[in-house]
Tab-separated table of C-alpha atoms and ligand atoms in Angstrom:
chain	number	residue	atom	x	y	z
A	1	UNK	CA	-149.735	31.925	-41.918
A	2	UNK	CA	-150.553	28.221	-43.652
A	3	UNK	CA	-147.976	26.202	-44.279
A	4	UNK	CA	-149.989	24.102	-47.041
A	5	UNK	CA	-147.478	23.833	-50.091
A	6	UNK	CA	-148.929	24.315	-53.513
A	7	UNK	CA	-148.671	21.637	-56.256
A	8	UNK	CA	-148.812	21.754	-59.978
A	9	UNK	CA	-149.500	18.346	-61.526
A	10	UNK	CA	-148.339	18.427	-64.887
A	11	UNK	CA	-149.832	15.298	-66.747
A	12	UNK	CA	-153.122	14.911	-64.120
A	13	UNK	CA	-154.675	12.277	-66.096
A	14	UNK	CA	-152.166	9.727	-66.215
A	15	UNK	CA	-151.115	6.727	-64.134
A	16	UNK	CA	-148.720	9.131	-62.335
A	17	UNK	CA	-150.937	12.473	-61.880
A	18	UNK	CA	-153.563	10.161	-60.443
A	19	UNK	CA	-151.007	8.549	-58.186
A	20	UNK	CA	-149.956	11.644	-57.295
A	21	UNK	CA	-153.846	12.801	-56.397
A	22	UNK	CA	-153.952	10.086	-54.300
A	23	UNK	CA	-151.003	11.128	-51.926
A	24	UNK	CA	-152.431	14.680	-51.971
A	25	UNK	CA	-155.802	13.712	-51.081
A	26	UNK	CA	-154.263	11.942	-47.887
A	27	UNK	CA	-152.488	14.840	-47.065
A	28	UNK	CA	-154.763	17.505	-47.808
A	29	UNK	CA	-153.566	19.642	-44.324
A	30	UNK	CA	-150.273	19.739	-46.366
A	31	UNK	CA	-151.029	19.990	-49.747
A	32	UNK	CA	-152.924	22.143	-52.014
A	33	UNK	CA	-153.816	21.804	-55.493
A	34	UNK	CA	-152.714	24.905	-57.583
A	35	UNK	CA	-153.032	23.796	-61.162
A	36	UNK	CA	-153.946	20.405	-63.145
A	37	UNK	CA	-153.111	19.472	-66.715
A	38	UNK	CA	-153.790	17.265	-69.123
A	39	UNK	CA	-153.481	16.842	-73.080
A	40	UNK	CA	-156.949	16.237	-74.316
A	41	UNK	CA	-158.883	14.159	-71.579
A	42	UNK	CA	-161.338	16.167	-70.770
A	43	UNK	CA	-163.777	14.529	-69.290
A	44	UNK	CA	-161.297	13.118	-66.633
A	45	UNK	CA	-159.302	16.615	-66.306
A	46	UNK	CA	-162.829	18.228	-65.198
A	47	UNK	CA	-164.000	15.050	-62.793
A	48	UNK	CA	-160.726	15.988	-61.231
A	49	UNK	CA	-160.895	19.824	-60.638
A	50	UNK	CA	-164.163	19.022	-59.415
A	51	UNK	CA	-162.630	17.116	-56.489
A	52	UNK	CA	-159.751	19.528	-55.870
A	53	UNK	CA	-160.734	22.804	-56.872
A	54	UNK	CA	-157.008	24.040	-58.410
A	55	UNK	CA	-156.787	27.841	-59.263
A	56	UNK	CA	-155.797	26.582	-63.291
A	57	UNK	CA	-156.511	23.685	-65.294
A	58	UNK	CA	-154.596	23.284	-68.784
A	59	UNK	CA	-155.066	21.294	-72.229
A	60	UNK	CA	-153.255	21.126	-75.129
A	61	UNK	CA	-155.587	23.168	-77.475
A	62	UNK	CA	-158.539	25.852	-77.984
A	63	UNK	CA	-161.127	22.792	-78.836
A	64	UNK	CA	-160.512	20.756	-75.526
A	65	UNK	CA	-160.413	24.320	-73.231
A	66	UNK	CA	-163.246	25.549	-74.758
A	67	UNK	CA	-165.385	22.130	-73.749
A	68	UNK	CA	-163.341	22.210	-70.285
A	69	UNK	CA	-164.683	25.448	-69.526
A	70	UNK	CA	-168.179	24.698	-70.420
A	71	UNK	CA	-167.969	21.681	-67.844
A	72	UNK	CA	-166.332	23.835	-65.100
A	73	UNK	CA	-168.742	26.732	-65.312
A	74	UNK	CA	-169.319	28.229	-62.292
A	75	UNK	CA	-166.641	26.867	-60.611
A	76	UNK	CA	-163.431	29.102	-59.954
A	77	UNK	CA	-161.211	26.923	-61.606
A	78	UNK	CA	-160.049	28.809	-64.751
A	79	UNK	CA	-158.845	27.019	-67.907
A	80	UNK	CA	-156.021	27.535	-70.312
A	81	UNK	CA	-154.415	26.088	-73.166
A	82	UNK	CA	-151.132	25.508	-75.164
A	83	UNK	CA	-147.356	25.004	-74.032
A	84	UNK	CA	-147.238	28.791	-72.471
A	85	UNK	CA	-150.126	27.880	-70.211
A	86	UNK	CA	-148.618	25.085	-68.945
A	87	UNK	CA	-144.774	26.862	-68.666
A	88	UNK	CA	-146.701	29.326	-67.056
A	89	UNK	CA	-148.378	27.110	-64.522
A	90	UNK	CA	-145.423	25.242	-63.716
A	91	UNK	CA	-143.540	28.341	-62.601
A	92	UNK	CA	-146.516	30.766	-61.290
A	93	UNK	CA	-144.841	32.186	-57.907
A	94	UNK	CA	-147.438	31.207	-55.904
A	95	UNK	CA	-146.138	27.276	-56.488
A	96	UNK	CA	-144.306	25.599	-54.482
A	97	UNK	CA	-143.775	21.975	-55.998
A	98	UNK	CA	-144.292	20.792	-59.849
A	99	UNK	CA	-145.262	17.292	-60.656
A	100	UNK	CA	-143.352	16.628	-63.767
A	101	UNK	CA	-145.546	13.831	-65.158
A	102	UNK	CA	-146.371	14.371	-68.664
A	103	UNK	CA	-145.394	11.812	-71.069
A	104	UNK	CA	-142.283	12.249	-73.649
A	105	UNK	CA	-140.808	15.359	-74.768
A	106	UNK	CA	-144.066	17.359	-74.393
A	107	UNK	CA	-142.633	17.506	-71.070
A	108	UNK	CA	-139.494	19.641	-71.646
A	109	UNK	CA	-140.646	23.016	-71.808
A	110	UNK	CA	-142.622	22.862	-68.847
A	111	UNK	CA	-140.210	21.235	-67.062
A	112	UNK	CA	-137.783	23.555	-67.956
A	113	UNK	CA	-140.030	26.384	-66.921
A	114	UNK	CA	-140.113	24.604	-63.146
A	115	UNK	CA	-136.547	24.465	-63.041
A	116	UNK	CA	-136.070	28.418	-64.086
A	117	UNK	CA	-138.364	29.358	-61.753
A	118	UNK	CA	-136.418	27.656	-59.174
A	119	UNK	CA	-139.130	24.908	-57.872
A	120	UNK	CA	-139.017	21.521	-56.060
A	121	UNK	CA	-139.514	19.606	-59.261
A	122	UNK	CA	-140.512	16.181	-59.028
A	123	UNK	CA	-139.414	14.399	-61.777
A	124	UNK	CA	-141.406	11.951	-63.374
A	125	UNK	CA	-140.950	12.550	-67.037
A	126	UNK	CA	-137.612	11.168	-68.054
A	127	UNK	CA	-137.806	11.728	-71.508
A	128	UNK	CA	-136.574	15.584	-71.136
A	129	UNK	CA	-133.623	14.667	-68.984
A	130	UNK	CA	-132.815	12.214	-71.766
A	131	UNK	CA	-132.754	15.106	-74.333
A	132	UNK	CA	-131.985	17.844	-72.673
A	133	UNK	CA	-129.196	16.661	-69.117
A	134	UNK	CA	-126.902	19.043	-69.438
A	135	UNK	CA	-129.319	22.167	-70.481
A	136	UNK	CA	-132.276	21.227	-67.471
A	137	UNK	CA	-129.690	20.064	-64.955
A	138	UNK	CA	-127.686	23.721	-65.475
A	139	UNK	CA	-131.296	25.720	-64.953
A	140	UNK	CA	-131.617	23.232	-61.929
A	141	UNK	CA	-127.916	24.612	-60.761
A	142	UNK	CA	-128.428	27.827	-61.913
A	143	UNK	CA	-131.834	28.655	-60.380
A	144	UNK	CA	-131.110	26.725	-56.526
A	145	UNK	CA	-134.169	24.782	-58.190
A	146	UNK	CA	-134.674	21.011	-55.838
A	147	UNK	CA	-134.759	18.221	-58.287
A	148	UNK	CA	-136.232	15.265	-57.141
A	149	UNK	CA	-136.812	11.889	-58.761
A	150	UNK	CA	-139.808	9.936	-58.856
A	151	UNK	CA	-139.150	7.000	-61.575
A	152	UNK	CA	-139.284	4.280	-58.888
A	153	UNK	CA	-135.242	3.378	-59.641
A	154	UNK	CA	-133.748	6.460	-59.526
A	155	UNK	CA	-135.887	7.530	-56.191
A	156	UNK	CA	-134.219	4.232	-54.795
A	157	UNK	CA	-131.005	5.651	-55.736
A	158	UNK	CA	-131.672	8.611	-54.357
A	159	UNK	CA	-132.230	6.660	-50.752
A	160	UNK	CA	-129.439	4.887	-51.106
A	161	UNK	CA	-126.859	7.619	-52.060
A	162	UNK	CA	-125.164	9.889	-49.702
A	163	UNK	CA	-126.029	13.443	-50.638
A	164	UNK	CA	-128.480	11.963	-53.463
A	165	UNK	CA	-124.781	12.014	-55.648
A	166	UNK	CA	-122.753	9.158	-57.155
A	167	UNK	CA	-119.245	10.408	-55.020
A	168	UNK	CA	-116.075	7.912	-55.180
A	169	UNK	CA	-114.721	9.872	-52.185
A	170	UNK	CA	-117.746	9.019	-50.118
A	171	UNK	CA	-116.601	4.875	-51.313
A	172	UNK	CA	-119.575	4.672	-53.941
A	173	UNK	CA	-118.557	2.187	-56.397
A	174	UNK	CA	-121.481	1.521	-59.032
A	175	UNK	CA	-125.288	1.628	-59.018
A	176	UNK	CA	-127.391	-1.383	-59.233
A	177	UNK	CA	-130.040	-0.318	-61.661
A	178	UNK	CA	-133.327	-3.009	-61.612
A	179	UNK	CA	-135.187	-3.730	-64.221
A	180	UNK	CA	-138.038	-5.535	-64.251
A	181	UNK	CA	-137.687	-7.044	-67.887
A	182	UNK	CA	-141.015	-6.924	-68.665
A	183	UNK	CA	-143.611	-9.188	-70.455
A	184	UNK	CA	-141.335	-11.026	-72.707
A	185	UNK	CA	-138.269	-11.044	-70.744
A	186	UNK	CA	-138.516	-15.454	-71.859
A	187	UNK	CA	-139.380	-14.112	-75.045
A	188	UNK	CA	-137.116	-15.799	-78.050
A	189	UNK	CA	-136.076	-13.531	-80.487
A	190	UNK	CA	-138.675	-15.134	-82.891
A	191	UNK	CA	-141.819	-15.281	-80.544
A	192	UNK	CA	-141.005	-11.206	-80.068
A	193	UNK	CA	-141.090	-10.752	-84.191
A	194	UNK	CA	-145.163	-11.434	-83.801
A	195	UNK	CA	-146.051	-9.521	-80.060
A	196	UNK	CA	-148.827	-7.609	-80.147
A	197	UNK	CA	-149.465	-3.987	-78.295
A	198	UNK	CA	-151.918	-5.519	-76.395
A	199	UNK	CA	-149.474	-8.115	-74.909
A	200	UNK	CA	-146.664	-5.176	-74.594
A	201	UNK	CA	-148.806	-3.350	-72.230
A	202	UNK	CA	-149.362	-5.929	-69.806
A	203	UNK	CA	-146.663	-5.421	-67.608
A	204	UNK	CA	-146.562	-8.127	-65.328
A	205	UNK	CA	-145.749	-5.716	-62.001
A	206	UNK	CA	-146.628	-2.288	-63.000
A	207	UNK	CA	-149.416	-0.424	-63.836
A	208	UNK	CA	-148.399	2.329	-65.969
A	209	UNK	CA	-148.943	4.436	-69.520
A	210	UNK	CA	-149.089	2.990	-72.745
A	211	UNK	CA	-145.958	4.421	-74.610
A	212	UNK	CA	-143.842	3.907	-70.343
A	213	UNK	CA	-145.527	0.104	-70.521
A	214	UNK	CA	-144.107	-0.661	-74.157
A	215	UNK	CA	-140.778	1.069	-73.387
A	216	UNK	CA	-140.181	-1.547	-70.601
A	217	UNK	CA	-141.192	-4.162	-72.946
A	218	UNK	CA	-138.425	-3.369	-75.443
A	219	UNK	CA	-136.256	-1.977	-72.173
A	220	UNK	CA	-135.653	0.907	-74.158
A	221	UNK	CA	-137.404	2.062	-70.437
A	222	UNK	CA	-134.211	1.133	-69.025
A	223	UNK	CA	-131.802	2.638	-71.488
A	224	UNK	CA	-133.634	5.648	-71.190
A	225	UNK	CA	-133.348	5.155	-66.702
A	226	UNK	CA	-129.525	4.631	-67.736
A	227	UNK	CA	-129.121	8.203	-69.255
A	228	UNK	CA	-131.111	9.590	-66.712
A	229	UNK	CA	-129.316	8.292	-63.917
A	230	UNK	CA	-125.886	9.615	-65.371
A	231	UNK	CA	-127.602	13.175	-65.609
A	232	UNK	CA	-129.273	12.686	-61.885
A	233	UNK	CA	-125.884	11.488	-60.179
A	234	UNK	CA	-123.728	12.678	-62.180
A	235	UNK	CA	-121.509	9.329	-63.049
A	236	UNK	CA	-120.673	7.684	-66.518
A	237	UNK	CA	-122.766	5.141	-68.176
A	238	UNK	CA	-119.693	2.594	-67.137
A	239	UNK	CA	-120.860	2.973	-63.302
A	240	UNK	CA	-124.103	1.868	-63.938
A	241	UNK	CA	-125.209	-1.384	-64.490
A	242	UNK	CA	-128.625	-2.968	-65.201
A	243	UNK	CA	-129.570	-6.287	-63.247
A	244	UNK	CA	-132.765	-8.084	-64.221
A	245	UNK	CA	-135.018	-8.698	-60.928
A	246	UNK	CA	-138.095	-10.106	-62.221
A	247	UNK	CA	-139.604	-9.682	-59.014
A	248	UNK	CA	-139.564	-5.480	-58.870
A	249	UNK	CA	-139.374	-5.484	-55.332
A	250	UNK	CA	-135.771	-4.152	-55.195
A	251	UNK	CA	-136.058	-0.813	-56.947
A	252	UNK	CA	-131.978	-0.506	-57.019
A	253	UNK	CA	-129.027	-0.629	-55.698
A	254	UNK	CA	-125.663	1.733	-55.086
A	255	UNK	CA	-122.484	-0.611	-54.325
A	256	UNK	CA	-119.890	0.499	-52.100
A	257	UNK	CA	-115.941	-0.422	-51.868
A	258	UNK	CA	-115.931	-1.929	-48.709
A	259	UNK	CA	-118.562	-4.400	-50.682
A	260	UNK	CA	-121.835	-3.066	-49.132
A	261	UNK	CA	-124.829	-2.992	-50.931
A	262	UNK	CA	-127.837	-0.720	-50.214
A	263	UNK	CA	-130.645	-1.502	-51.794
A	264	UNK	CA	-134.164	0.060	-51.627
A	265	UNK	CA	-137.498	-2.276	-51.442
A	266	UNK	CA	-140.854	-2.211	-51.391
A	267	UNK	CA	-144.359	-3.118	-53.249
A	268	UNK	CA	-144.044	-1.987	-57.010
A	269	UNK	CA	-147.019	1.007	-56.356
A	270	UNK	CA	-145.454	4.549	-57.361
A	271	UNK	CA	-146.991	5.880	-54.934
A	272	UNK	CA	-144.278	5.252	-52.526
A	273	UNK	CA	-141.526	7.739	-54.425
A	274	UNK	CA	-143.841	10.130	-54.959
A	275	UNK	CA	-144.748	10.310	-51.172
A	276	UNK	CA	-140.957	10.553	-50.561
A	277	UNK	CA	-140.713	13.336	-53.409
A	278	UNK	CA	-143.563	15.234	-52.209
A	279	UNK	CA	-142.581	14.626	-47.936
A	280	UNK	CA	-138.952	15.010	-48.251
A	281	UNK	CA	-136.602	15.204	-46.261
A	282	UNK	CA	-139.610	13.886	-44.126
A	283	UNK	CA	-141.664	10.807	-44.682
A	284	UNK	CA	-145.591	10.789	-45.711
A	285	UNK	CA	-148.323	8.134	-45.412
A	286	UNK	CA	-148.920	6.578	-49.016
A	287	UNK	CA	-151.376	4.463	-48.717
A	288	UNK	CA	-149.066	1.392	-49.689
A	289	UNK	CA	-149.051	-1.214	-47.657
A	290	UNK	CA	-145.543	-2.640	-46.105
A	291	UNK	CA	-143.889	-5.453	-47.767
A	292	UNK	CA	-144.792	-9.084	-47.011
A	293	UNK	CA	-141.799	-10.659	-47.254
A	294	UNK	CA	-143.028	-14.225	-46.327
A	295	UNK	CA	-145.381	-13.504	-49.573
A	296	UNK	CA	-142.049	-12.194	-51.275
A	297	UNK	CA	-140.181	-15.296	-50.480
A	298	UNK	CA	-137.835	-15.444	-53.476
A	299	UNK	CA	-135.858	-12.347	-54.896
A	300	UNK	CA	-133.973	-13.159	-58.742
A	301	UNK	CA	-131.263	-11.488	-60.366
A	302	UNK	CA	-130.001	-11.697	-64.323
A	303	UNK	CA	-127.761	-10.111	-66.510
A	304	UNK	CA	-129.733	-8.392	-69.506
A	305	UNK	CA	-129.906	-9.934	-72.818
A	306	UNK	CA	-128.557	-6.659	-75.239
A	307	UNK	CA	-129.048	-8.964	-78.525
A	308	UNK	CA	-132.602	-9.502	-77.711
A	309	UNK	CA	-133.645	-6.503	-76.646
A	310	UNK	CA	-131.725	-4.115	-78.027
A	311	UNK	CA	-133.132	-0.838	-77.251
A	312	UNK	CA	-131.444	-0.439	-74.064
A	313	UNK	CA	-127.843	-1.414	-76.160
A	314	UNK	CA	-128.497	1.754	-78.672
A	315	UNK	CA	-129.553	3.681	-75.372
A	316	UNK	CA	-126.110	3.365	-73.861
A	317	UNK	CA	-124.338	4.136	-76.830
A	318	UNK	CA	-126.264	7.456	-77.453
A	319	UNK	CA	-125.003	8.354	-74.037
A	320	UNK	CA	-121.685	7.453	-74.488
A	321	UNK	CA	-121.518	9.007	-78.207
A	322	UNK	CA	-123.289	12.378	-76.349
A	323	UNK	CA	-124.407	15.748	-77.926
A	324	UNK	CA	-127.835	15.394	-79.408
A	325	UNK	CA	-127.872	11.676	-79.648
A	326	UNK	CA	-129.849	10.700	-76.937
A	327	UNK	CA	-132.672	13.547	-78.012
A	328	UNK	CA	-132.322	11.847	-81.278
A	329	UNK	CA	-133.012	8.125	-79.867
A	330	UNK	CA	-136.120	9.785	-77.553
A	331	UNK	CA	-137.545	11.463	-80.194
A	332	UNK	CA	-136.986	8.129	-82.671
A	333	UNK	CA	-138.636	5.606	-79.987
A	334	UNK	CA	-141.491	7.639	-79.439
A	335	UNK	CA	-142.644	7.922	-83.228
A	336	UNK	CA	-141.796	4.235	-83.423
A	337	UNK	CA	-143.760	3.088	-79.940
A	338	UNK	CA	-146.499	4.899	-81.583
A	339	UNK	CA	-146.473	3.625	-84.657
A	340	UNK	CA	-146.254	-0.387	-82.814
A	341	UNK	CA	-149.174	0.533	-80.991
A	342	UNK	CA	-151.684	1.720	-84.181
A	343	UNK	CA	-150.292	-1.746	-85.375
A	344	UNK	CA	-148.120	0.166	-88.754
A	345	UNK	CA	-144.641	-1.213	-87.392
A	346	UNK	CA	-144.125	-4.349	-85.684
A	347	UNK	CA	-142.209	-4.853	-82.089
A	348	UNK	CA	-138.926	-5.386	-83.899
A	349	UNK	CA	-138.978	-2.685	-86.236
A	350	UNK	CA	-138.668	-0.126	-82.852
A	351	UNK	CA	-134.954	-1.102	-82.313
A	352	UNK	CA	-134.407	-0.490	-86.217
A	353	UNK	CA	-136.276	2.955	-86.526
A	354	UNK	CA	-134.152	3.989	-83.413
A	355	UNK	CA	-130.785	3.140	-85.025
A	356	UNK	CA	-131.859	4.074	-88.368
A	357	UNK	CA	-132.189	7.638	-87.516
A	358	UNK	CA	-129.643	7.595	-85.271
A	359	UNK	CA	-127.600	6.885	-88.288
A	360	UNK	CA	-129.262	9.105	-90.439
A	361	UNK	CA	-128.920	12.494	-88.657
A	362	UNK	CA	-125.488	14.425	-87.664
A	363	UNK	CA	-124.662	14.443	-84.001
A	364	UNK	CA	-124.307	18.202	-82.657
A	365	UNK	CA	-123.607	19.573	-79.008
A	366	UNK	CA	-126.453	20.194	-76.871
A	367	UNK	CA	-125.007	23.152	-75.147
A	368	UNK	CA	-128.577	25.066	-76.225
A	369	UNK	CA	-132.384	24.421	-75.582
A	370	UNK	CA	-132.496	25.391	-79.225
A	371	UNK	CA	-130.134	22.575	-80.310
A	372	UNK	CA	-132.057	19.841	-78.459
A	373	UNK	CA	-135.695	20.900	-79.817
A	374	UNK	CA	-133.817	20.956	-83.483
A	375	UNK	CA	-132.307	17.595	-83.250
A	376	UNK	CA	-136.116	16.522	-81.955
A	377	UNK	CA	-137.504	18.333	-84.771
A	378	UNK	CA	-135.072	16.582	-86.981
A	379	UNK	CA	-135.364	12.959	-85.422
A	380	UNK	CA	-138.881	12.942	-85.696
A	381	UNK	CA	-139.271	13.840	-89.521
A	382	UNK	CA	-136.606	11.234	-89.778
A	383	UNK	CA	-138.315	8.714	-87.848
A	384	UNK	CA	-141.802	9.414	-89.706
A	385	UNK	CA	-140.019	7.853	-93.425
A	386	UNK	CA	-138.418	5.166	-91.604
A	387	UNK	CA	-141.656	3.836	-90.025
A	388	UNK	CA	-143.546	5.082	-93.564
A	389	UNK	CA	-140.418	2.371	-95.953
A	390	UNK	CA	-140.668	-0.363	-92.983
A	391	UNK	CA	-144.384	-0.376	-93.119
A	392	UNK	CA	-144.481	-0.652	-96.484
A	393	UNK	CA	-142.615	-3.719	-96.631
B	401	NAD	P1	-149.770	8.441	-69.039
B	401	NAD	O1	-149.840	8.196	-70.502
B	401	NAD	O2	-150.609	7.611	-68.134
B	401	NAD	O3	-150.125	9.986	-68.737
B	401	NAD	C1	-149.539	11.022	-69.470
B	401	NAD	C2	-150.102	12.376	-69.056
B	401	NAD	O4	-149.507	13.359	-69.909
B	401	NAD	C3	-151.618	12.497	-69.233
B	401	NAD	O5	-152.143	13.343	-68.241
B	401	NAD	C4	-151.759	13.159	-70.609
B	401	NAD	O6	-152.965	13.898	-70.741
B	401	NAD	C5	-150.546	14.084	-70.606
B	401	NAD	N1	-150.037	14.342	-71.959
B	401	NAD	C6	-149.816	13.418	-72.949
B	401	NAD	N2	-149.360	14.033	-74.057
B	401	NAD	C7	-149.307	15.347	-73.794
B	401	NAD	C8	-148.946	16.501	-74.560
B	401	NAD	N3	-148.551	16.404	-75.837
B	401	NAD	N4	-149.018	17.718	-73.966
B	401	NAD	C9	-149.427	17.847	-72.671
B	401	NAD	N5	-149.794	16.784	-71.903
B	401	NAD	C10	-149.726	15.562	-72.451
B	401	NAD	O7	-148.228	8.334	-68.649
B	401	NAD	P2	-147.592	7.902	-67.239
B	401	NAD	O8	-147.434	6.435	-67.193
B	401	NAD	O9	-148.294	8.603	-66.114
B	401	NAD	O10	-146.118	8.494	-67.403
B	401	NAD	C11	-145.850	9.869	-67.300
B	401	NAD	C12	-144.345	10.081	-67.263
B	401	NAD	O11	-143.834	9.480	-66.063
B	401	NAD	C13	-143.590	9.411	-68.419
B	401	NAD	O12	-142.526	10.222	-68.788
B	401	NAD	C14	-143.096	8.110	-67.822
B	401	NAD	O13	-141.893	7.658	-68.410
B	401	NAD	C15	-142.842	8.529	-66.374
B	401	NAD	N6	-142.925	7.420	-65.417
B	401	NAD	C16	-144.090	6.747	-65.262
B	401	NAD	C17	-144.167	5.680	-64.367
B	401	NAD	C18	-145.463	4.933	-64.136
B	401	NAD	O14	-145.515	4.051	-63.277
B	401	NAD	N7	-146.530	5.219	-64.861
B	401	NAD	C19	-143.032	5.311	-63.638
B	401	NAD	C20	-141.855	6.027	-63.810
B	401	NAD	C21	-141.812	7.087	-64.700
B	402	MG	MG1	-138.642	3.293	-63.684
């Protein structure tokens, strides 16, 4: 008998599947790579099974398998394509854990899939909780599946809760959730009319994806880690509050009512939650080194500016309004943070396609998968005019 678990790393090609290749190839006596995906990187997706030799690797379409295979012939790797292939990867019985780390809502149904089938599910991908929390976290209750988080906050969290759940009776008050603020957190409100992608995605801490980089830039990043905390630890959007820490070396917080404060720290290198996703309940080696804090020296703290960047305000309110909204604000900021970065809609304009459709389209209850993929459906044809009339302006 082998007690090597087997891993499906949705999203291989990204900041987080390669951070996540890095903890596996430390750890290759525990870990064993069952499947890789990616969405048209080919080149990359085949360097990789190369090196770890998974059972499946997936794209998104017939063109990029068909050049994947070429490249992996005569290897045993075998190669798929589409949404089933990768539903079908991340619940194949022979898997044990599922990195969830493909960007946006592309995410959902194999994520969902994961959670059916009952897997540890390391989530990365926050985007699906946002549209879908009370549809994924039933299949998570429903199917004994273990959901774990990985965004670096909510893994904090996670440390610092007892039980991993926001519980009054055990004295939890309120969570402490850090944001970074990004690049142009001393930004006026007229220096961030004229930002350009290229300055969006230079986060000043993290190294991360383009459309992750320029949602902490607008902090719709942390409107979106607002909703999916609520889901996670099941609390209100009222017990948890964002605090600025420029320095992102305090990950976040839980506040207790004898006036502790637990807070989780370390070098900003995601490599750290995953290690605690992938090891728990034991610890693993990450490769990260331990925090200087003689280097750290000073920590800061500020209260978020909601006029400036006000993103994470219409985040909060599509939580607090409910049903679809949220899935309707996802589905809005990612046709918007795409159309910023091929330069059609300026930094501004993301806030403004967000609320626009948000006002455009009727809230409905999400009590169905088939409600939240129609509100997406409907957000993003919404969205696509909006950005079409701005950028004609
Ligand atoms: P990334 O852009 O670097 O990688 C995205 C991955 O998803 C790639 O492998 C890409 O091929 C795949 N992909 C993209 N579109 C796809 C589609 N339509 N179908 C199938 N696959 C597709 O992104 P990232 O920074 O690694 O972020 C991944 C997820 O993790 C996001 O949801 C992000 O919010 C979350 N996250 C990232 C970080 C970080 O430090 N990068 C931290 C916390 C949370
Ligand atoms: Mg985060």
């Amino acid at each position: 008998m082998t007690d090597l678990k087997k891993i499906t790393i949705l999203g291989a090609t990204g900041s987080i599947g390669l951070s996540t290749l890095d903890v596996v190839a430390r750890h290759s006596d525990k870990f064993q790579v069952f499947a890789l995906t990616a969405h048209s990187s080919v080149d990359k997706l085949a360097a990789l099974c190369l090196q770890f030799q998974p059972v499946y690797a997936v794209v998104s379409d017939s063109a990029s398998a068909s050049v994947l295979a070429d490249k992996l012939a005569g290897t045993d790797t075998r190669v798929l394509h589409g949404v089933e292939s990768l539903e079908y990867v991340a619940s194949h019985d022979l898997v044990d854990v599922v990195m969830a780390a493909i960007v946006g809502a592309a995410g959902l149904l194999p994520n969902l899939a994961a959670a059916n089938a009952g897997k540890r599910v390391l989530l990365a991908n926050k985007e699906s909780l946002v549209m879908s929390g009370q549809v994924f976290m039933e299949a998570v209750d429903k199917h004994d599946a273990t959901l774990l988080p990985i965004d670096s906050e909510h893994n904090a969290i996670f440390q610092c809760l007892p039980d991993g759940r926001f519980q009054p009776t055990q004295g939890v008050e309120r969570i402490l959730l850090t944001a970074s603020g990004g690049p142009f957190r001393e930004f006026t409100a007229s220096q961030l009319k004229t930002v350009s992608p290229e300055q969006a995605v230079a986060h000043p801490n993290w190294s991360m994806g383009q459309k992750i980089s320029v949602d902490s830039a607008s902090l719709m990043n942390k409107g979106l880690e607002l909703i999916e905390a609520c889901w996670l630890f099941h609390c209100s959007a009222d017990q948890v509050q964002v605090v600025v820490h420029p320095e992102s070396v305090v990950h976040s917080m839980v506040s207790y009512i004898d006036g502790s404060v637990i807070a989780q720290m370390g070098n900003p290198d995601m490599r750290t939650p995953i290690a605690y996703g992938m090891g728990w309940p034991n610890r693993l080696e990450s490769g990260v080194k331990p925090l200087d804090f003689f280097q750290v020296a000073q920590l800061n703290f500020e209260e978020p500016d909601l006029e400036r960047f006000r993103c994470l305000k219409l985040a909060q309110d599509s939580f607090k309004t409910g049903g679809t909204a949220p899935a309707i604000l996802n589905a809005a900021n990612e046709l918007a943070v795409a159309a910023f970065l091929s330069n059609e809609i300026a930094f501004m304009d993301i806030p403004r396609v967000v609320e626009g459709t948000l006002c455009a389209i009727e809230n409905q209850s999400t009590d169905s998968l088939d409600a939240v993929l129609e509100a997406d459906l409907l957000a993003r044809e919404e969205s696509g005019k909006q950005i079409i009339k701005i950028g004609n302006v």
